[in-house]
CSV table of C-alpha atoms in Angstrom, one decimal:
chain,number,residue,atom,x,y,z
A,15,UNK,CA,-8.1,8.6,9.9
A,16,UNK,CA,-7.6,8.4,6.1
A,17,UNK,CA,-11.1,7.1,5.2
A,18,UNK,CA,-14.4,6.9,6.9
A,19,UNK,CA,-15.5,3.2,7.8
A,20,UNK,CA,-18.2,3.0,4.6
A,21,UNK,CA,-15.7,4.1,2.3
A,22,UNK,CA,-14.7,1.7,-0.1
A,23,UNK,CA,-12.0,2.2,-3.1
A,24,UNK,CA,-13.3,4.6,-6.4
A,25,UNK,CA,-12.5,1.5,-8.6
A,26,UNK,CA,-14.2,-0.3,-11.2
A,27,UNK,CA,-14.5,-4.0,-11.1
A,28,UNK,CA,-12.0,-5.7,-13.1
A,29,UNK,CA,-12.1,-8.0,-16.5
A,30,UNK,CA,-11.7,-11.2,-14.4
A,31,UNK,CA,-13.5,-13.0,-11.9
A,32,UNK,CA,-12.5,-14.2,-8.0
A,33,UNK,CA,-11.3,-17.4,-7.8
A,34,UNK,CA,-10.5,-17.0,-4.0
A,35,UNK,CA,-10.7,-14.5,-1.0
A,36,UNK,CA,-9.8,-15.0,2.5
A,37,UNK,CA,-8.6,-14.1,5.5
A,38,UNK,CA,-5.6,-16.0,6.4
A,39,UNK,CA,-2.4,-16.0,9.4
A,40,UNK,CA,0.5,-15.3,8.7
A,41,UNK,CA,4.1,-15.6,10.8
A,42,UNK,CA,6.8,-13.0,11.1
A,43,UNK,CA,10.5,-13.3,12.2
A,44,UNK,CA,9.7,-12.9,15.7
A,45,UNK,CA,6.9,-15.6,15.7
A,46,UNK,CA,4.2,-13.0,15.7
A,47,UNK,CA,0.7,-14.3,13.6
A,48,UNK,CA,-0.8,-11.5,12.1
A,49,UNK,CA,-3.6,-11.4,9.9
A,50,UNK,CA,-3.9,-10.6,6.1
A,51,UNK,CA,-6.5,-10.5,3.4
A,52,UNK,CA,-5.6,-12.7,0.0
A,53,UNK,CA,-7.6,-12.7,-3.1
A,54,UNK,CA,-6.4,-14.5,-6.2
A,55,UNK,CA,-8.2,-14.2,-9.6
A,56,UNK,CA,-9.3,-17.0,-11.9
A,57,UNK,CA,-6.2,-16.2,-14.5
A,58,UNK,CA,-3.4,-15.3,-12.0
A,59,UNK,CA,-0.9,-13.1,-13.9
A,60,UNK,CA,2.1,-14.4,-11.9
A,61,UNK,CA,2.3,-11.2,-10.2
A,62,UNK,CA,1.6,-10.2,-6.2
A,63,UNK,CA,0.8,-6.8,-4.9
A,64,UNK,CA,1.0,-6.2,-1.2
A,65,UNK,CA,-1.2,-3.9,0.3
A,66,UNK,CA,-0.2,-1.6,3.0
A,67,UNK,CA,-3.5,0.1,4.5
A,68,UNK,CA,-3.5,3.5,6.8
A,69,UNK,CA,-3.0,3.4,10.4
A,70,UNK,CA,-6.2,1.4,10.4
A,71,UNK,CA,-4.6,-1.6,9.4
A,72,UNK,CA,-6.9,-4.1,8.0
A,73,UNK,CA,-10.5,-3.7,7.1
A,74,UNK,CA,-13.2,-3.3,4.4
A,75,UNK,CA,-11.7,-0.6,2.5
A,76,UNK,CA,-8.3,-2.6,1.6
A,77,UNK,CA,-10.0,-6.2,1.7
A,78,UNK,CA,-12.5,-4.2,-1.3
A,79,UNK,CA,-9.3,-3.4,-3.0
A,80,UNK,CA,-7.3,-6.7,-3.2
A,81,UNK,CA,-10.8,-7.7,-4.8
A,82,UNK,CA,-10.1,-5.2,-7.7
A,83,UNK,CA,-6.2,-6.0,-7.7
A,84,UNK,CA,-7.6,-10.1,-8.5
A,85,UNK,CA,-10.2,-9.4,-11.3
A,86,UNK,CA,-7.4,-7.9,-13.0
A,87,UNK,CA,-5.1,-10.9,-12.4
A,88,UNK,CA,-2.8,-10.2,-9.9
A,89,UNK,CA,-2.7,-12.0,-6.1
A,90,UNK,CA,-3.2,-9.3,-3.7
A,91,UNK,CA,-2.3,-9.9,-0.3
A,92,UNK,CA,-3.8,-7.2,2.2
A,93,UNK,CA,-1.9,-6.8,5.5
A,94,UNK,CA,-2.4,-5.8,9.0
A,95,UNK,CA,0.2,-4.2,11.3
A,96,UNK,CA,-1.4,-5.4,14.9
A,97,UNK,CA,-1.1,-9.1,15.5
A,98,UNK,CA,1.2,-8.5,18.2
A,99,UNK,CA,-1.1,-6.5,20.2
A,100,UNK,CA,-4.5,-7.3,18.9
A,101,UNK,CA,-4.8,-10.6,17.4
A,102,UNK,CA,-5.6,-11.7,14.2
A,103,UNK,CA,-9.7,-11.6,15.2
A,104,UNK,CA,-12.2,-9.3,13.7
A,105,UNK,CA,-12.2,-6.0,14.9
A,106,UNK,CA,-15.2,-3.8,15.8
A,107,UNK,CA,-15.6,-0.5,13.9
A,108,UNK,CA,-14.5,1.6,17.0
A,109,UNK,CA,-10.7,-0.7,17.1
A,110,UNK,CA,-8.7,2.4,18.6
A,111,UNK,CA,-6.2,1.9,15.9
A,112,UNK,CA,-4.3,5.2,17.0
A,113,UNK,CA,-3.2,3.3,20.5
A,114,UNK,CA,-2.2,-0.1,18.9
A,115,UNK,CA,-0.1,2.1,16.2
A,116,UNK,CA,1.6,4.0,19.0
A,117,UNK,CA,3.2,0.5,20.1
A,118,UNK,CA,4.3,-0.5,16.8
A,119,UNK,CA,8.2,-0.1,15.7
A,120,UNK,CA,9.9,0.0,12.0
A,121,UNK,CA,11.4,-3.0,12.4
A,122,UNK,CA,7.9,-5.0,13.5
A,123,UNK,CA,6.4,-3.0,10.4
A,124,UNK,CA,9.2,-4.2,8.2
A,125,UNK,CA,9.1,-7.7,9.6
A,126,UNK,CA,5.7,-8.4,8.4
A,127,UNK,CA,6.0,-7.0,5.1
A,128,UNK,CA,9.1,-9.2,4.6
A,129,UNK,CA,6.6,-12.2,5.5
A,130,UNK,CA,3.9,-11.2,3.3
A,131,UNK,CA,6.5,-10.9,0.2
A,132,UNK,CA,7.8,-14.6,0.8
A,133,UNK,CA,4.2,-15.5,1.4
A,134,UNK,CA,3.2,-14.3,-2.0
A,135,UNK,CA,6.6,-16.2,-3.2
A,136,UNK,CA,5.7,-19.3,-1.5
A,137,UNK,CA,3.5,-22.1,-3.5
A,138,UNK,CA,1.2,-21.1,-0.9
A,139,UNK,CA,0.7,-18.0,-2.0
A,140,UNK,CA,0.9,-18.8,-5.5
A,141,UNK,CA,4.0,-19.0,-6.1
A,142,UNK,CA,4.4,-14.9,-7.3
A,143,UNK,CA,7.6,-14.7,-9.7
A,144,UNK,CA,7.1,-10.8,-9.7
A,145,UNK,CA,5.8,-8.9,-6.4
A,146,UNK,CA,4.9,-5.1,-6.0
A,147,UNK,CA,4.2,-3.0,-3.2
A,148,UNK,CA,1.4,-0.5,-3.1
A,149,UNK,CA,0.4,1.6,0.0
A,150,UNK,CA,-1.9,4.5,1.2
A,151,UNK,CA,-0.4,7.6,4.1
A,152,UNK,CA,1.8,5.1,6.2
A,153,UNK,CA,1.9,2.6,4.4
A,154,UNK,CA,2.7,4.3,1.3
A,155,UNK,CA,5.5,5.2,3.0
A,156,UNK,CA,6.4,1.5,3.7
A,157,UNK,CA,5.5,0.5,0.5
A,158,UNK,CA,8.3,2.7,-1.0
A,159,UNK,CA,11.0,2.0,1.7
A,160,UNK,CA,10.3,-1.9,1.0
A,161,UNK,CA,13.3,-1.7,-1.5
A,162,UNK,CA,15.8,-1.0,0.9
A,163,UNK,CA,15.5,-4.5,2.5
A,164,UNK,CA,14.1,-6.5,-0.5
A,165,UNK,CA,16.3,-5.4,-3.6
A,166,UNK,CA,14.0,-8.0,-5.6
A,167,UNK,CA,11.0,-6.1,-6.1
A,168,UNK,CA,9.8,-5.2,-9.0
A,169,UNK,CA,8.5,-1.8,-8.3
A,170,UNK,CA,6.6,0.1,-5.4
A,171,UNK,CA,3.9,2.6,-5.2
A,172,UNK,CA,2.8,4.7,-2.6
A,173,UNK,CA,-0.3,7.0,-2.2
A,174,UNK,CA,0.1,10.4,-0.5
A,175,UNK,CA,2.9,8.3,1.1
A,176,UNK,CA,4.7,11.2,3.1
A,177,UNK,CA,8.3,11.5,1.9
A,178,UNK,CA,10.1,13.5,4.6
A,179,UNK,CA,11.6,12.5,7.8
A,180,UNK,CA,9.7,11.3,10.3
A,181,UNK,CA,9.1,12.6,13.8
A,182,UNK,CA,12.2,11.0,15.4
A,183,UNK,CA,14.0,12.0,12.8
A,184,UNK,CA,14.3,8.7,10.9
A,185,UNK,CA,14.7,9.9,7.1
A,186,UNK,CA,11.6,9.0,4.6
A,187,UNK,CA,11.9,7.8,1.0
A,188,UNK,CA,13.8,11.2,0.2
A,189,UNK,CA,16.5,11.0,2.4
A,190,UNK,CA,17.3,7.0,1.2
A,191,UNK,CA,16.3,7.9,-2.5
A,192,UNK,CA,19.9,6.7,-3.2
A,193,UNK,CA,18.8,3.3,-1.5
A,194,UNK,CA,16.3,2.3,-3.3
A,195,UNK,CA,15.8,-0.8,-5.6
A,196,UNK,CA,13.1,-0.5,-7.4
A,197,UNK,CA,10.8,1.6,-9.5
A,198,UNK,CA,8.7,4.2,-7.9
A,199,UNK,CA,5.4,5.7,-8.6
A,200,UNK,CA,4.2,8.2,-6.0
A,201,UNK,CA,0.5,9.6,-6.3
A,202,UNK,CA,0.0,12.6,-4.4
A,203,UNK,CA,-2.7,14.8,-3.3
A,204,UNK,CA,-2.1,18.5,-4.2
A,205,UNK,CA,-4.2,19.7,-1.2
A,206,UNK,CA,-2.1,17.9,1.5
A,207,UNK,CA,-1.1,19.6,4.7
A,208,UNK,CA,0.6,16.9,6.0
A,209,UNK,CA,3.0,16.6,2.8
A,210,UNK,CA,3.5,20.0,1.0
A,211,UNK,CA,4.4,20.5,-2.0
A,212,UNK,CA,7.8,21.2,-1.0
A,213,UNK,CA,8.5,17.4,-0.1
A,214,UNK,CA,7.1,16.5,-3.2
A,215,UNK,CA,9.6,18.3,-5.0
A,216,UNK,CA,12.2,17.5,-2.7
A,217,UNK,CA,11.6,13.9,-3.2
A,218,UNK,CA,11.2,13.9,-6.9
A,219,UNK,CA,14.4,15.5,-7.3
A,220,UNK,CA,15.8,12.8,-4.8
A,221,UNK,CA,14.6,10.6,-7.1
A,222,UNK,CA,15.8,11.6,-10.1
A,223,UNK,CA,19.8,12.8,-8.8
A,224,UNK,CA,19.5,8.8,-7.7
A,225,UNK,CA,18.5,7.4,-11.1
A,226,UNK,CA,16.0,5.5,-9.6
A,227,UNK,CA,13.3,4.9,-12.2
A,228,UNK,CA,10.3,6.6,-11.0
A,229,UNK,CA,6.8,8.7,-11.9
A,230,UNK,CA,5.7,11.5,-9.7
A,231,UNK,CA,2.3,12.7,-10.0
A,232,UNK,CA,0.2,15.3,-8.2
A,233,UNK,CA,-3.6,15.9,-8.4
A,234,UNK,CA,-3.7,19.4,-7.9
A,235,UNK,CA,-6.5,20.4,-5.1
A,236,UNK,CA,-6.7,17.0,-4.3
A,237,UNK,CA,-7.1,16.1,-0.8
A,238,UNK,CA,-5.2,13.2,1.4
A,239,UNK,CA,-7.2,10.1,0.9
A,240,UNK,CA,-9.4,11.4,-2.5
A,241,UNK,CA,-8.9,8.1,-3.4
A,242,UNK,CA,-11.9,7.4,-2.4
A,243,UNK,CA,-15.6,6.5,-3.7
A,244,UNK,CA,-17.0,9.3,-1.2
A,245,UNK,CA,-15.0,12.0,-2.5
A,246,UNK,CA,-16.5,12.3,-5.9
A,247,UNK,CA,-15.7,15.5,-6.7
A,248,UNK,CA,-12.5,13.9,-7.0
A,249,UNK,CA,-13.5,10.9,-9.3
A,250,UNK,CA,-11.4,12.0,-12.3
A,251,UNK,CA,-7.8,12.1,-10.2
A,252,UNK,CA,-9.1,8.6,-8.3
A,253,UNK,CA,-9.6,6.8,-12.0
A,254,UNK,CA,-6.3,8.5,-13.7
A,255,UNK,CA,-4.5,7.3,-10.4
A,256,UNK,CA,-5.8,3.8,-11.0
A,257,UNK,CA,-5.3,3.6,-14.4
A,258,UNK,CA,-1.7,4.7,-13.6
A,259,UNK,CA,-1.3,2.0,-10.8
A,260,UNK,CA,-2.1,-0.7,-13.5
A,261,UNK,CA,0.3,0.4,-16.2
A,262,UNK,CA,3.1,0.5,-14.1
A,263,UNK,CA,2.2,-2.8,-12.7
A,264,UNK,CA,1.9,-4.0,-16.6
A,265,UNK,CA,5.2,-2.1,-17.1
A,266,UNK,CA,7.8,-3.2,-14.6
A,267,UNK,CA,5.9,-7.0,-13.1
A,268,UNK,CA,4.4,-8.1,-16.5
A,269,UNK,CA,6.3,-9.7,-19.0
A,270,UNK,CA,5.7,-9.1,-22.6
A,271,UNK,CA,4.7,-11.6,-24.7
């Protein structure tokens, strides 16, 4: 588990207010509803970020978040990964995410994230002219591979979003830097077993032989998950890492002027 069930994001409320927040369905290509969490702020800045949570999919941590992403302007759309074998309901605090994850395939993961882009697109959703991905452990992962499928995305970033290949041997963002469409930022926790700093390297030198336009940083002696209000000796890295995510969202999603 990346975070405990009363964590909630290290993250400052924004300049803006909440115009809106709710819980809305959502369809995928293979008629599957799924949930997803949407907050737009009073001053939308044209821009959508779509959240990819941990293997926990959808719940107070990442619903806090998109909260934060809308008082600074953007749409946030928060999404979960088990409609097709849990619902779109509310979920008790003991959901045994780890079994429902177990069933899930790339192509349902990448099916869903494709209808939360047009979603945000949509004049439903608010009609988004620029959309960024963002995404913690898993879905950081899927945050960054999002530009394989969807060459119009503005940029992705992904927290301690494990580069390498996967178990079956499917490669990670470093094996398809060369495929990727968009700009990168990749947070990463110095004090990560499950991603040394090895694949950091590797993928940051993936990155730059591919010319893909991208910042690497890693908080040295930071665990997986610091981001994270319970990890305070950690508060520095979670606010640098923030300030980060909104510059580059300024950077390549904003327009000047």
């Amino acid at each position: 588990m990346c975070f405990d069930p009363d964590s909630a994001p290290p993250v400052e409320h924004g300049p803006g207010a909440v115009a809106e927040a709710e819980v809305i369905a959502l369809r995928s290509a293979d008629g599957t509803e799924f949930a997803a969490f949407r907050a737009t702020g009073e001053a939308p800045s044209g821009v959508g970020v779509v959240v990819l949570p941990d293997v926990r999919g959808l719940y107070g941590f990442y619903r806090e978040l998109g909260l934060r992403f809308a008082e600074n302007g953007h749409t946030a759309l928060v999404v979960d990964y088990y409609g097709r074998t849990a619902g779109v309901g509310e979920r008790a605090e003991d959901f045994p995410y780890q079994e429902h994850m177990r069933r899930l395939t790339p192509r349902q993961l990448h099916e869903d994230l494709t209808a939360a882009v047009a979603h945000l697109r949509s004049p439903e959703g608010g009609n988004c002219r620029a959309v960024v991905t963002i995404g913690f452990c898993i879905g950081g992962r899927l945050a960054v591979l999002a530009s394989i499928r969807d060459r119009e995305l503005a940029g992705t970033i992904g927290y301690y979003c494990w580069p390498a290949p996967g178990p079956d041997g499917a490669p990670g963002p470093t094996g398809r830097a060369a495929d990727l469409g968009a700009p990168v930022l990749a947070l990463m926790a110095g004090d990560d077993p499950g991603i040394p700093a090895q694949h950091v390297k590797e993928f940051e030198a993936a990155l730059a032989v591919a010319g893909v336009d991208h910042e690497v940083v890693t908080y040295e002696g930071a665990p997986h998950s610091f981001f994270d209000v319970k990890q305070k000796e950690f508060t520095a890295d979670s606010v640098d890492s923030w300030r980060r995510v909104l510059a580059f969202i300024d950077r390549v999603a904003v327009p000047v002027g």
